[in-house]
mmCIF file of C-alpha atoms and ligand atoms in Angstrom:
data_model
loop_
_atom_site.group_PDB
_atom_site.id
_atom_site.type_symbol
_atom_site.label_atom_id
_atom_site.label_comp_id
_atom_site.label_asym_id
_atom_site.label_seq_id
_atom_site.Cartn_x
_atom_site.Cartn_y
_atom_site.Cartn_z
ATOM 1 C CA UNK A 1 33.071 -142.446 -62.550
ATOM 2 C CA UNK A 2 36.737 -143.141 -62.293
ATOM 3 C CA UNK A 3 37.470 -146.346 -60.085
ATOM 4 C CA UNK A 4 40.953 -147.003 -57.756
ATOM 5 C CA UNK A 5 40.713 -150.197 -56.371
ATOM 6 C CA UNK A 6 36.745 -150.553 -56.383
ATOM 7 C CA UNK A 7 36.520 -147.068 -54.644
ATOM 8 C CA UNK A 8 35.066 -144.070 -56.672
ATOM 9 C CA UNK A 9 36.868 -141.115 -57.057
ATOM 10 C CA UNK A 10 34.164 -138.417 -57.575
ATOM 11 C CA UNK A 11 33.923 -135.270 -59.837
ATOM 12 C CA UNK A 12 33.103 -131.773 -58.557
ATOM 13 C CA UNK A 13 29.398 -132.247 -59.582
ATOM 14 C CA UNK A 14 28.938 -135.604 -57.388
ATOM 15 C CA UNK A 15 31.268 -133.990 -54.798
ATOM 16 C CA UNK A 16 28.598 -131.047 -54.447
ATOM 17 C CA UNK A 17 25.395 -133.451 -54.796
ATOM 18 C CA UNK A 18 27.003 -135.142 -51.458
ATOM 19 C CA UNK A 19 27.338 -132.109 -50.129
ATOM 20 C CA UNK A 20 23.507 -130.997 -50.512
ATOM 21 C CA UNK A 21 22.435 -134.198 -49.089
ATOM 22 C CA UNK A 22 24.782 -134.717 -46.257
ATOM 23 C CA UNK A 23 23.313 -130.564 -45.274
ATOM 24 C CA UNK A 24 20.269 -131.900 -45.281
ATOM 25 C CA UNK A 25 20.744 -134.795 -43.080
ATOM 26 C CA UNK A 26 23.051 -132.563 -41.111
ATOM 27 C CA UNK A 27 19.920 -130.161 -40.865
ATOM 28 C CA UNK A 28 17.673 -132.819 -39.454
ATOM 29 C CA UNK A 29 20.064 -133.762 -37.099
ATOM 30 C CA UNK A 30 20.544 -130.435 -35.703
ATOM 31 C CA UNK A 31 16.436 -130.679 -35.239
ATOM 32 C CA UNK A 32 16.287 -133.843 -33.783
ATOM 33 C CA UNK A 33 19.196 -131.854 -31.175
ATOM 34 C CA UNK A 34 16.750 -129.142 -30.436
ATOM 35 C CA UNK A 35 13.966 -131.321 -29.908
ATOM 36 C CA UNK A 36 15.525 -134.421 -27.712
ATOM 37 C CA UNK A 37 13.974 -133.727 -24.101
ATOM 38 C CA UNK A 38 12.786 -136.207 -21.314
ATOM 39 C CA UNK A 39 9.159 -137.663 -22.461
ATOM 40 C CA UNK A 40 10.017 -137.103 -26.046
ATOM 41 C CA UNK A 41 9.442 -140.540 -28.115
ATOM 42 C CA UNK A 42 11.979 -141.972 -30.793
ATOM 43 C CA UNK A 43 9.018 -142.577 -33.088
ATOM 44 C CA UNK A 44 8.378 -138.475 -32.780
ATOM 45 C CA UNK A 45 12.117 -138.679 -33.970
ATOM 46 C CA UNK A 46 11.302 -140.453 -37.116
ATOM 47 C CA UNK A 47 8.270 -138.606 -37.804
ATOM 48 C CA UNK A 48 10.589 -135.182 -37.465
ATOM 49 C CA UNK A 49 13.192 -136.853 -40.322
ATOM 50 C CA UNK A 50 10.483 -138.596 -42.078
ATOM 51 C CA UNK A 51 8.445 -134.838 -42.393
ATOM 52 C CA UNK A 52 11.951 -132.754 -43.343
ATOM 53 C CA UNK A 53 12.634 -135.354 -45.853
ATOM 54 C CA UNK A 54 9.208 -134.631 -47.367
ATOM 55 C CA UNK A 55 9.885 -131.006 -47.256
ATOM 56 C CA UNK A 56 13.051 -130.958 -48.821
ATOM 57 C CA UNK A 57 11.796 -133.140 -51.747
ATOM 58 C CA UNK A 58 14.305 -136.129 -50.637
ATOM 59 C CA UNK A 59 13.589 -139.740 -50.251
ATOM 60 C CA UNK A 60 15.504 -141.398 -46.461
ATOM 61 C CA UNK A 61 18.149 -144.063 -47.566
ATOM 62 C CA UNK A 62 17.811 -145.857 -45.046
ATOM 63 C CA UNK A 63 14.318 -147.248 -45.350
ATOM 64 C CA UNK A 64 14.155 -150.275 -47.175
ATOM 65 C CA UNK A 65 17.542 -151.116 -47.299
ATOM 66 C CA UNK A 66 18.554 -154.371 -46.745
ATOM 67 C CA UNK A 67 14.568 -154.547 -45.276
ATOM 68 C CA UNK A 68 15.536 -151.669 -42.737
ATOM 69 C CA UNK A 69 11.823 -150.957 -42.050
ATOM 70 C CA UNK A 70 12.618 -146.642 -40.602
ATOM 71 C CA UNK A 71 13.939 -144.122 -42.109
ATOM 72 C CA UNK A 72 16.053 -143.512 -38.910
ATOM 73 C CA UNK A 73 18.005 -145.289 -36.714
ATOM 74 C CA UNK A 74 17.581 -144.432 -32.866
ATOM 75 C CA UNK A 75 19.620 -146.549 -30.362
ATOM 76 C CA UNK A 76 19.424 -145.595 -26.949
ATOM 77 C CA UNK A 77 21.869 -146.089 -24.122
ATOM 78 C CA UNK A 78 22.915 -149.776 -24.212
ATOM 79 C CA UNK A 79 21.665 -150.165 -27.932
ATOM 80 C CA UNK A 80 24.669 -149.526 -30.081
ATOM 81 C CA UNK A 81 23.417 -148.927 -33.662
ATOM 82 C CA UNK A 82 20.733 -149.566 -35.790
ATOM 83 C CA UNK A 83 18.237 -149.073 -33.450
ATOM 84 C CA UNK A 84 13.935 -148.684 -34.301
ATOM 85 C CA UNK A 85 12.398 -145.746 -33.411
ATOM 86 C CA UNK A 86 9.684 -146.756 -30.645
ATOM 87 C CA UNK A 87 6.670 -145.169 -28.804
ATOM 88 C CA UNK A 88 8.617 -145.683 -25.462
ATOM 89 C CA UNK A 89 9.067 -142.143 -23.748
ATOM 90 C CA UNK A 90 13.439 -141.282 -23.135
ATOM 91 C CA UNK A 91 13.731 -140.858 -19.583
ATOM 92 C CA UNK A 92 16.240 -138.163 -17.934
ATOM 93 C CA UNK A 93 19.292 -139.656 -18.249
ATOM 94 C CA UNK A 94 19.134 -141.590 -21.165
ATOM 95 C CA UNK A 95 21.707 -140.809 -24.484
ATOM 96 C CA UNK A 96 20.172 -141.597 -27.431
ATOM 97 C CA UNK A 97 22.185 -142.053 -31.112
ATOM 98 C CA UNK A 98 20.204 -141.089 -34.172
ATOM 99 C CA UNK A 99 21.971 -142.263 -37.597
ATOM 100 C CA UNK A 100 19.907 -140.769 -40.518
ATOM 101 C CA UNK A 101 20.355 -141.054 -44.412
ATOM 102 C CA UNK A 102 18.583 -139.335 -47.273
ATOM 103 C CA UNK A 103 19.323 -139.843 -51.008
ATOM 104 C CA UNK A 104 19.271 -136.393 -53.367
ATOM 105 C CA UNK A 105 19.697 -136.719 -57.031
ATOM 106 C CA UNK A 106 21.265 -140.233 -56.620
ATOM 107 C CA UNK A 107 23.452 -139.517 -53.960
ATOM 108 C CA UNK A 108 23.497 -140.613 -50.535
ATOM 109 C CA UNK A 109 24.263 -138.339 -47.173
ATOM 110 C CA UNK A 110 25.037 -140.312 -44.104
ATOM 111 C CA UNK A 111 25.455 -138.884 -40.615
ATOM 112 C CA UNK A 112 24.940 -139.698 -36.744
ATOM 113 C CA UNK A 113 25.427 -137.557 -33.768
ATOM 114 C CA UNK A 114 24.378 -139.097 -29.342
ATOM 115 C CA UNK A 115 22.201 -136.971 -27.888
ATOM 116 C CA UNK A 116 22.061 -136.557 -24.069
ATOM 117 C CA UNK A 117 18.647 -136.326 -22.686
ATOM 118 C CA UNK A 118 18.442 -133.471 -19.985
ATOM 119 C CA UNK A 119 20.935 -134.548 -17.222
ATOM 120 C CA UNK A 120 23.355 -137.788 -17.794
ATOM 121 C CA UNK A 121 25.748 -139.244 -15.905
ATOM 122 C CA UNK A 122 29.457 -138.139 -16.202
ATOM 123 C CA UNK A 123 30.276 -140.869 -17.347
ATOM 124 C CA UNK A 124 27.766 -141.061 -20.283
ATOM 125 C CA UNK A 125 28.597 -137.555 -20.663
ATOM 126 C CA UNK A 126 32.750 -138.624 -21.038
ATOM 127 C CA UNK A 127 31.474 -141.839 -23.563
ATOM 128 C CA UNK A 128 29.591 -139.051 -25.914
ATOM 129 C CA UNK A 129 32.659 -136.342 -25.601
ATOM 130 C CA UNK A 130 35.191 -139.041 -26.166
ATOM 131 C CA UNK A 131 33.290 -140.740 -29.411
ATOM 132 C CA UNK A 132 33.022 -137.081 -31.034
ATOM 133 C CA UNK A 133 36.511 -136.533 -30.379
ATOM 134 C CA UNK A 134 37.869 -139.761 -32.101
ATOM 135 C CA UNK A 135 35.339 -138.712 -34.854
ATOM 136 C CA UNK A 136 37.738 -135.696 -35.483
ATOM 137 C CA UNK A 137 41.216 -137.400 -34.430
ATOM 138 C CA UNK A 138 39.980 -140.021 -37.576
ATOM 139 C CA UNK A 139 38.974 -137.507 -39.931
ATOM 140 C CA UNK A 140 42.498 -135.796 -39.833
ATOM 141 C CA UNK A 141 43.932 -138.941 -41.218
ATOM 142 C CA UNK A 142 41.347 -138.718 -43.653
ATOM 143 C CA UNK A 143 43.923 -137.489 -46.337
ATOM 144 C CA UNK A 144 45.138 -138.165 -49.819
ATOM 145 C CA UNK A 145 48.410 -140.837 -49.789
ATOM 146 C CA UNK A 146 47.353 -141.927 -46.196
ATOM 147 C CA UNK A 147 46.344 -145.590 -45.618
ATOM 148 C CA UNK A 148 42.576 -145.638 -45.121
ATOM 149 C CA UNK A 149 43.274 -147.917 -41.947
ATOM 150 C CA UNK A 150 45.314 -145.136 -40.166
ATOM 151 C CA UNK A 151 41.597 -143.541 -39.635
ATOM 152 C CA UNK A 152 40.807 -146.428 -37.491
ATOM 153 C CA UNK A 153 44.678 -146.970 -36.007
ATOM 154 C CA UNK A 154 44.007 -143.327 -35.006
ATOM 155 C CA UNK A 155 40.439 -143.535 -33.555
ATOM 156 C CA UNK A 156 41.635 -146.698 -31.535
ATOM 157 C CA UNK A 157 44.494 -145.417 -30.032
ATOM 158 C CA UNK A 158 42.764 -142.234 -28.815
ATOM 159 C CA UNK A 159 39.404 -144.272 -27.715
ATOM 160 C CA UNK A 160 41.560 -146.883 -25.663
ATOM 161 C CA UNK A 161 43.494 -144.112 -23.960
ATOM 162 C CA UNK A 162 40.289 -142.749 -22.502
ATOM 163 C CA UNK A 163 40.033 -145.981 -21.201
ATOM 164 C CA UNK A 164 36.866 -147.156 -23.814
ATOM 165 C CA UNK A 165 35.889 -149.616 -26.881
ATOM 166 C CA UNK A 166 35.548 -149.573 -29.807
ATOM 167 C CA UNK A 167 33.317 -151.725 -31.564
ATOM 168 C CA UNK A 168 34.673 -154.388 -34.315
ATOM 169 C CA UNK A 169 31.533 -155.530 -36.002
ATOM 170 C CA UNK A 170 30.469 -153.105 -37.678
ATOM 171 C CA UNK A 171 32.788 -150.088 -39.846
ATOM 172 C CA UNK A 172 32.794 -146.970 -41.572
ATOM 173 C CA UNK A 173 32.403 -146.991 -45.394
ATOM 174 C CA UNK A 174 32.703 -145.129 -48.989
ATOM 175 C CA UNK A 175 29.364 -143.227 -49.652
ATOM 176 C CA UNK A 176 28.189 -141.819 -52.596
ATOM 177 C CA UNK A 177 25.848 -143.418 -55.151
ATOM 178 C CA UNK A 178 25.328 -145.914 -53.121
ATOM 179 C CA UNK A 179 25.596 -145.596 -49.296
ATOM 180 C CA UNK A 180 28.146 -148.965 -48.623
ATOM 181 C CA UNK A 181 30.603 -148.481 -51.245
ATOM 182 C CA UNK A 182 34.576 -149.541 -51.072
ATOM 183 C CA UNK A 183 36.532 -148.962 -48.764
ATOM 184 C CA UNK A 184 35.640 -150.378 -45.649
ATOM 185 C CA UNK A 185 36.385 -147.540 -42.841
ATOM 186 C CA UNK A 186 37.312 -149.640 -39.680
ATOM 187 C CA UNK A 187 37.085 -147.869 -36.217
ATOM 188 C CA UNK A 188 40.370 -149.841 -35.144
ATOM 189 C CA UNK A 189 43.778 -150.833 -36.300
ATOM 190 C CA UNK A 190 43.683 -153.976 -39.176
ATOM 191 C CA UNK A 191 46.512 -156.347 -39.198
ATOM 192 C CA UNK A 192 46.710 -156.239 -43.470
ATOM 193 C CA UNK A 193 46.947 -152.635 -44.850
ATOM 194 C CA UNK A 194 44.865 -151.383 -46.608
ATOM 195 C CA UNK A 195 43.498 -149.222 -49.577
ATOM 196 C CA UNK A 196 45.217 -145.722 -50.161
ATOM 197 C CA UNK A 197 43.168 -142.934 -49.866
ATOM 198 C CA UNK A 198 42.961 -140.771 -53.162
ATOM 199 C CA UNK A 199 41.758 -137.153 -53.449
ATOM 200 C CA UNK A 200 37.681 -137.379 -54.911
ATOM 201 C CA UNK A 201 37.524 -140.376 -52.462
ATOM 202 C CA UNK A 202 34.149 -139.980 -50.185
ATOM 203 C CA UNK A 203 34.284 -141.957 -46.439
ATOM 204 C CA UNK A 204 31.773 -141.749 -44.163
ATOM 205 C CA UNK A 205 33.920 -142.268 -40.946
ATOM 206 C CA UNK A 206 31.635 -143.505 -38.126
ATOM 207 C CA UNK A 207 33.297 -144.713 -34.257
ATOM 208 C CA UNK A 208 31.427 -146.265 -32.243
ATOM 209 C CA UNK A 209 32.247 -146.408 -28.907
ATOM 210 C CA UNK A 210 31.589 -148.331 -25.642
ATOM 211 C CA UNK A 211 31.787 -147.759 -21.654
ATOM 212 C CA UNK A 212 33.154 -151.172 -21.255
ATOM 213 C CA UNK A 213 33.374 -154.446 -23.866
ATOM 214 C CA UNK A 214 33.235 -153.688 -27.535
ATOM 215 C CA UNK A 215 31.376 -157.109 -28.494
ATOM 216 C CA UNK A 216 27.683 -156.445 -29.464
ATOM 217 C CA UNK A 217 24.856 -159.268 -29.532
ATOM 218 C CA UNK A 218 21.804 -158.429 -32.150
ATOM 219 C CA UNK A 219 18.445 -158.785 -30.876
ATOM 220 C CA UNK A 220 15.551 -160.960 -32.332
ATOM 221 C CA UNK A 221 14.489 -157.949 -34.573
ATOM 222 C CA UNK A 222 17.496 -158.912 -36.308
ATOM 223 C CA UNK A 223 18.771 -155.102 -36.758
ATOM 224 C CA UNK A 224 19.675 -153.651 -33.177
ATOM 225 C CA UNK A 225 22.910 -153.865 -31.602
ATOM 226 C CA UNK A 226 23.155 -153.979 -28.547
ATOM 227 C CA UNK A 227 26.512 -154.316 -26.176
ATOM 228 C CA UNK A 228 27.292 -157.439 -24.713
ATOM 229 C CA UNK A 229 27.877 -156.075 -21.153
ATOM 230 C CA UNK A 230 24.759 -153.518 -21.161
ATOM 231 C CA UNK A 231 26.564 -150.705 -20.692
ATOM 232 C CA UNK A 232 26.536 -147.552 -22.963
ATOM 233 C CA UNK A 233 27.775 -147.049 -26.108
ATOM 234 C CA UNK A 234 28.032 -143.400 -28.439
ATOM 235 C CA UNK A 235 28.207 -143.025 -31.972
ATOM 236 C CA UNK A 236 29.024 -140.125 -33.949
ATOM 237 C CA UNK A 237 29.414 -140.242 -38.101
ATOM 238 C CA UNK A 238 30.455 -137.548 -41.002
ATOM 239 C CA UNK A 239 30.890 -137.820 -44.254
ATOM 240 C CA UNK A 240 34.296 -136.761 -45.504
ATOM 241 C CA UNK A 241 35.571 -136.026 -49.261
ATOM 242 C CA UNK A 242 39.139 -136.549 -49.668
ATOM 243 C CA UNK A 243 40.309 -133.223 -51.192
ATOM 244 C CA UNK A 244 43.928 -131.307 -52.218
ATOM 245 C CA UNK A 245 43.626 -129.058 -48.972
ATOM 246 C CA UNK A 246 42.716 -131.837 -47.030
ATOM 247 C CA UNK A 247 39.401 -133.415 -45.556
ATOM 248 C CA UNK A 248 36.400 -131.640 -46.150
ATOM 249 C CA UNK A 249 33.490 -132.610 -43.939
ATOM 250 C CA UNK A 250 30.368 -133.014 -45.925
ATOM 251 C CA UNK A 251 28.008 -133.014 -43.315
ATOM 252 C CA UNK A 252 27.695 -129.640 -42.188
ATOM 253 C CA UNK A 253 24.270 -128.199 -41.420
ATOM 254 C CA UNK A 254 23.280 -124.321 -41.943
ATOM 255 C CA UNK A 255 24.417 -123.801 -38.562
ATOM 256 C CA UNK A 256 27.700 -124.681 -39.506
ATOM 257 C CA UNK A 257 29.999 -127.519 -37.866
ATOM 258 C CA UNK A 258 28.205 -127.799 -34.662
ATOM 259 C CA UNK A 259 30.179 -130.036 -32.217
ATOM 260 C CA UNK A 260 29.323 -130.902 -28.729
ATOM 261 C CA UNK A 261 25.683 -130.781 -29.389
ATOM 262 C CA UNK A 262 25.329 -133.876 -27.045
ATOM 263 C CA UNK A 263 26.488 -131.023 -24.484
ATOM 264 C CA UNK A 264 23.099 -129.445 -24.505
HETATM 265 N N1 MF3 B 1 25.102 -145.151 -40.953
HETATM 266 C C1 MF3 B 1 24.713 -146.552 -41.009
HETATM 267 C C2 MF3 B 1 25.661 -147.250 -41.928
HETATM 268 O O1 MF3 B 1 26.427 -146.588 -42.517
HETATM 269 C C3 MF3 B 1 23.313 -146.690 -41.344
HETATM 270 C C4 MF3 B 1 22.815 -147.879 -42.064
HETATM 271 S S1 MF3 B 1 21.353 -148.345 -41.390
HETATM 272 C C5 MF3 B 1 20.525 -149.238 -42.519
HETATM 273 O O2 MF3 B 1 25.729 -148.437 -42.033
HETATM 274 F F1 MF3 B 1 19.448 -149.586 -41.988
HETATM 275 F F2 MF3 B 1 20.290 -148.515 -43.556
HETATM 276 F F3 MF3 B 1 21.229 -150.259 -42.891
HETATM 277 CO CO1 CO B 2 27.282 -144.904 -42.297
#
């Protein structure tokens, strides 16, 4: 695989191996939507992925790296990211963000959509429309000759305007072989530039947002983040190939680019 700068640039072939996984994880996503209700666990969550990973014939990526004991992560409300699925019942109210990974014939999808379970707040409800938007208002910088840190100048801008965070610590990345590859996708404006995107390129652009500070504390399970005020936070992620005509979002499901699913 050709290499600019430590980032891959990907053939057709890989280019169309990220797009069967990032369907599939796009797929389970869009079932995790329909089934998120009131009562509903985050470990029936995992067992959902864990069962149309078996079923497709694909093994999660995100279980057993870096020790990551699930094969999804499930952060609710004032969790943040990287969240473990648990037997504790979401109440009415709650959001919950489910990130999910699966690797097909070497090649890694990566996606995350916030749920709303039954009736939220307005504000929650404002947090989850405001995280999907920046999702989109990155992705359109997400273009061959642009610098990969307009993506995050872009999300920052839009997600301060609305009057939110977003969070520092942790960044958007290249996918494809592996799932952290070069470059690192920041959700917010870097003071160095940085790498130029190239068409072939594959970013997995993933804001995550916060209702008020964007510092997170991890907890003593060493993996969830959690913000530093306890208030909510949304995260939404695609994965994006930088192509001729443009970005071409990889995670699309069967249903097609659903957005606003949180609205449900
Ligand atoms: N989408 C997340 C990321 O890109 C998921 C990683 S969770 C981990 O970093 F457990 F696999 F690390
Ligand atoms: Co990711």
């Amino acid at each position: 695989m050709k290499k600019y700068h430590g980032a891959f640039i990907k053939n057709e072939r890989e280019i169309g191996c990220l797009r069967q996984a990032n369907r599939m994880v796009a797929n389970i996503l869009d079932a995790v939507g329909d089934m998120v209700k009131p009562g509903i666990t985050t470990a029936m969550i995992e067992d959902l992925a864990l069962k149309m990973c078996a079923g497709y014939g694909v093994k999660p990526a995100f279980q057993g790296y870096c020790g990551y004991p699930y094969a999804t992560c499930c952060s609710v409300n004032e969790q943040v990211v990287h969240g473990f699925p648990s037997n504790r019942p979401l109440d009415e109210g709650d959001i919950v963000s489910v990130d999910m990974g699966v690797e097909y014939e070497g090649f890694v999808g990566d996606a995350a959509r916030t749920y709303a379970v039954g009736n939220v707040s307005d504000m929650a409800r404002r947090l989850m429309q405001v995280t999907e938007e920046s999702l989109y208002v990155g992705i359109d910088k997400a273009r061959a000759g642009n610098d990969v840190y307009e993506i995050g100048a872009a999300v920052q801008a839009y997600v301060e305007k609305a009057g939110f965070g977003v969070v520092r610590r942790f960044v958007g990345h290249g996918v494809g072989a592996r799932m952290h590859e070069k470059p690192e996708v920041p959700n917010f404006r870097p003071s160095m530039p940085g790498l130029v995107l190239h068409n072939g390129m594959v970013i997995a652009i993933e804001p995550m947002v916060t209702e008020g500070t964007y510092e997170v504390d991890i907890l003593a399970d060493k993996w969830t983040a959690v913000t530093r005020d306890g208030k909510l936070a949304a995260h939404f992620e695609h994965s994006v190939a930088i192509r001729p005509e443009g970005p071409e979002i990889l995670s699309i499901s069967d249903r097609g680019l659903n957005r606003e699913t949180w609205r449900a």
